């Protein structure tokens, strides 16, 4: 195989790569002996590549002829066929602008010139990127048709073919490799425009901060991509350096102080060709992180404040401090401590997170009478510990003077709440307790007074001057204001200052249960079988109105006054509240009256003898009385025929005596009614009218006459109306019972009896509806001798009324007197 490089005659260089290579005349037989060792061929290939890289194959500017290769040439050797030589790579520089540019010429020695058709295939020819290379099919010259970019494709591997004019293959396909030689046509690029780093202030030299990185698209095996880093500019003194090979940025000097310079801006540069080629720049922002190298200090040596006594949870003043460390960080946040002057812990200091000031507040009430001024000594420090080498603050402590302002304080109860106890049912005037208070203003002469603020059942009376509490009436055990046996009242104590100060005390009274009720038998009667071995006996129970422990267990006993009862009867305890009565022997059937003694467990115990009616009957196998035993029980009452005759004779005698009296009384009422009704013809609308189920009507004249209330002195003169009204079936008597004349009450105490008697008369009259029926009064009349109870007509305000007289009208009006009367 032969390669010829043709150019100008004076500068041509011929590299003989095979025994048959000749200069400028194509390939022809070579008379020199062939190369015997592969080392000689390799040496010649290396020399060819060196010459091509040095451009020795290029002549003066102008078109040149490419080198000629005989890739399919085989040296003749008797009895042996040698393999074809491997074509060395062909190098071409990227960005070549003189196009088309001849690269190489290939030839086959099997046919004369013009009888061989040459072609190439591969990337850059018929594969992407297409059209980069081409070949003259008759001469075998290969041309470069486009600019190459090594950063996109650094080499092309093509295949060369040789055919005869008929298309037959003359030679086996051979490889042709074209290497793109790099040029420094790419600048280095930083991976980011600005690099950031953080380092503690006061860091020692050599402390790593951050790393700057850059890339270069050129061939990394050449100097075109050999990068070098440097710092073009930095603020202030040269405190940072950069490694030219790695881009690591480190500190080089001491003196980094965040309080002086918090952020440093560096201008970085990177250059290829080992620092002599193309360049690029970027910035590095280095932030100093704060450390606690500055102690906080007060702005003054002493602070003066004022506080009001008897209050807590209020702010008194602020303590200003200063700290050069980073605001908002633990190195800047202040923490205050009270060193002395507050033995009772009445003050506290918290930190305002926005201003870093200390806020002094009162957490326990101050007392002017105990201390008029407090002198505190406080200290300040940071939340984070101070650096060992940091200097101490000149004003790390300060004095705080707090002057207490005197105010009128409210009285204070010595014991609040006050708890005491009373037996139930104590009479009015019983002492309860003395709920006294003290005035803490000892330097002021003031008098205390007491009153009730809450006494729901108006049970207590409070002495205004001493605070002594007594009962003013009997408290009912059924009062709704007793909660679990406790009665609660609120007492006020106030001074005579202007304005007065008031204290509130709670009085809790436990109502002690008293054993004032004896147990009662339940049921008071029953039946047992006449034979002791039949039935289960009579189960007896007991109830007690007292609360535990004054009730059960109950003790059942046959009356000791009748000792003969124990011969036929026995009582056995079942549980704490029941006992069982049994027969000892068979007794006669009928009613037996027994007497039982019941006793509770109170202190002292209460007992009561109670009658027990027991019917003895004949029972069946199931222990129940047989149906025929009822008549015998009734006959067993023991009423003799003589006694029955005496009772009937007495009843007849009473009827004979009452008949004349009734006739005389009826005649008097009829005569009186005629005269009285004559004067009432114009006042018929004053009656109470009954309107069936929904109220009255004017046609109903059987209603209750309101004149009975308007003119109580004339009740005796009334007579029954014309015609006989229908009688009520629920009335206790079948006829209208004559009523005696009713006298007007002469004192307030008789009003309750007067009203109750009138209600009883109306309820017993069978000719009128009962008193609890819904009645309609269309007119009340005027000029009543009984007067009016309405406060609307009698006074313009409740303060003008005197309700104390209501207590004399009976228990129904006593409640009104308690609600509206004077305390």
CSV table of C-alpha atoms in Angstrom, one decimal, residues 190-192 194-195 208-215 229-230 242-249 268-270 282-284:
chain,number,residue,atom,x,y,z
A,190,UNK,CA,-19.3,28.3,35.7
A,191,UNK,CA,-22.0,25.9,36.9
A,192,UNK,CA,-23.9,28.9,38.5
A,194,UNK,CA,-23.4,33.2,42.0
A,195,UNK,CA,-22.0,30.8,44.6
A,208,UNK,CA,-13.5,25.7,54.2
A,209,UNK,CA,-16.3,28.0,53.0
A,210,UNK,CA,-17.6,26.8,49.6
A,211,UNK,CA,-16.5,25.5,46.2
A,212,UNK,CA,-16.8,27.1,42.7
A,213,UNK,CA,-17.1,24.7,39.8
A,214,UNK,CA,-16.8,25.3,36.0
A,215,UNK,CA,-16.9,23.2,32.9
A,229,UNK,CA,-9.5,29.4,39.1
A,230,UNK,CA,-8.7,32.8,40.7
A,242,UNK,CA,-9.4,29.9,46.1
A,243,UNK,CA,-7.6,26.8,45.0
A,244,UNK,CA,-6.7,27.2,41.3
A,245,UNK,CA,-7.3,23.6,40.5
A,246,UNK,CA,-10.3,22.6,42.7
A,247,UNK,CA,-12.1,25.9,43.2
A,248,UNK,CA,-12.3,25.5,47.0
A,249,UNK,CA,-12.7,28.8,48.8
A,268,UNK,CA,-14.2,34.8,40.6
A,269,UNK,CA,-12.6,33.9,37.3
A,270,UNK,CA,-11.9,30.7,35.5
A,282,UNK,CA,-18.9,34.5,38.5
A,283,UNK,CA,-19.6,35.8,42.0
A,284,UNK,CA,-19.4,34.3,45.4
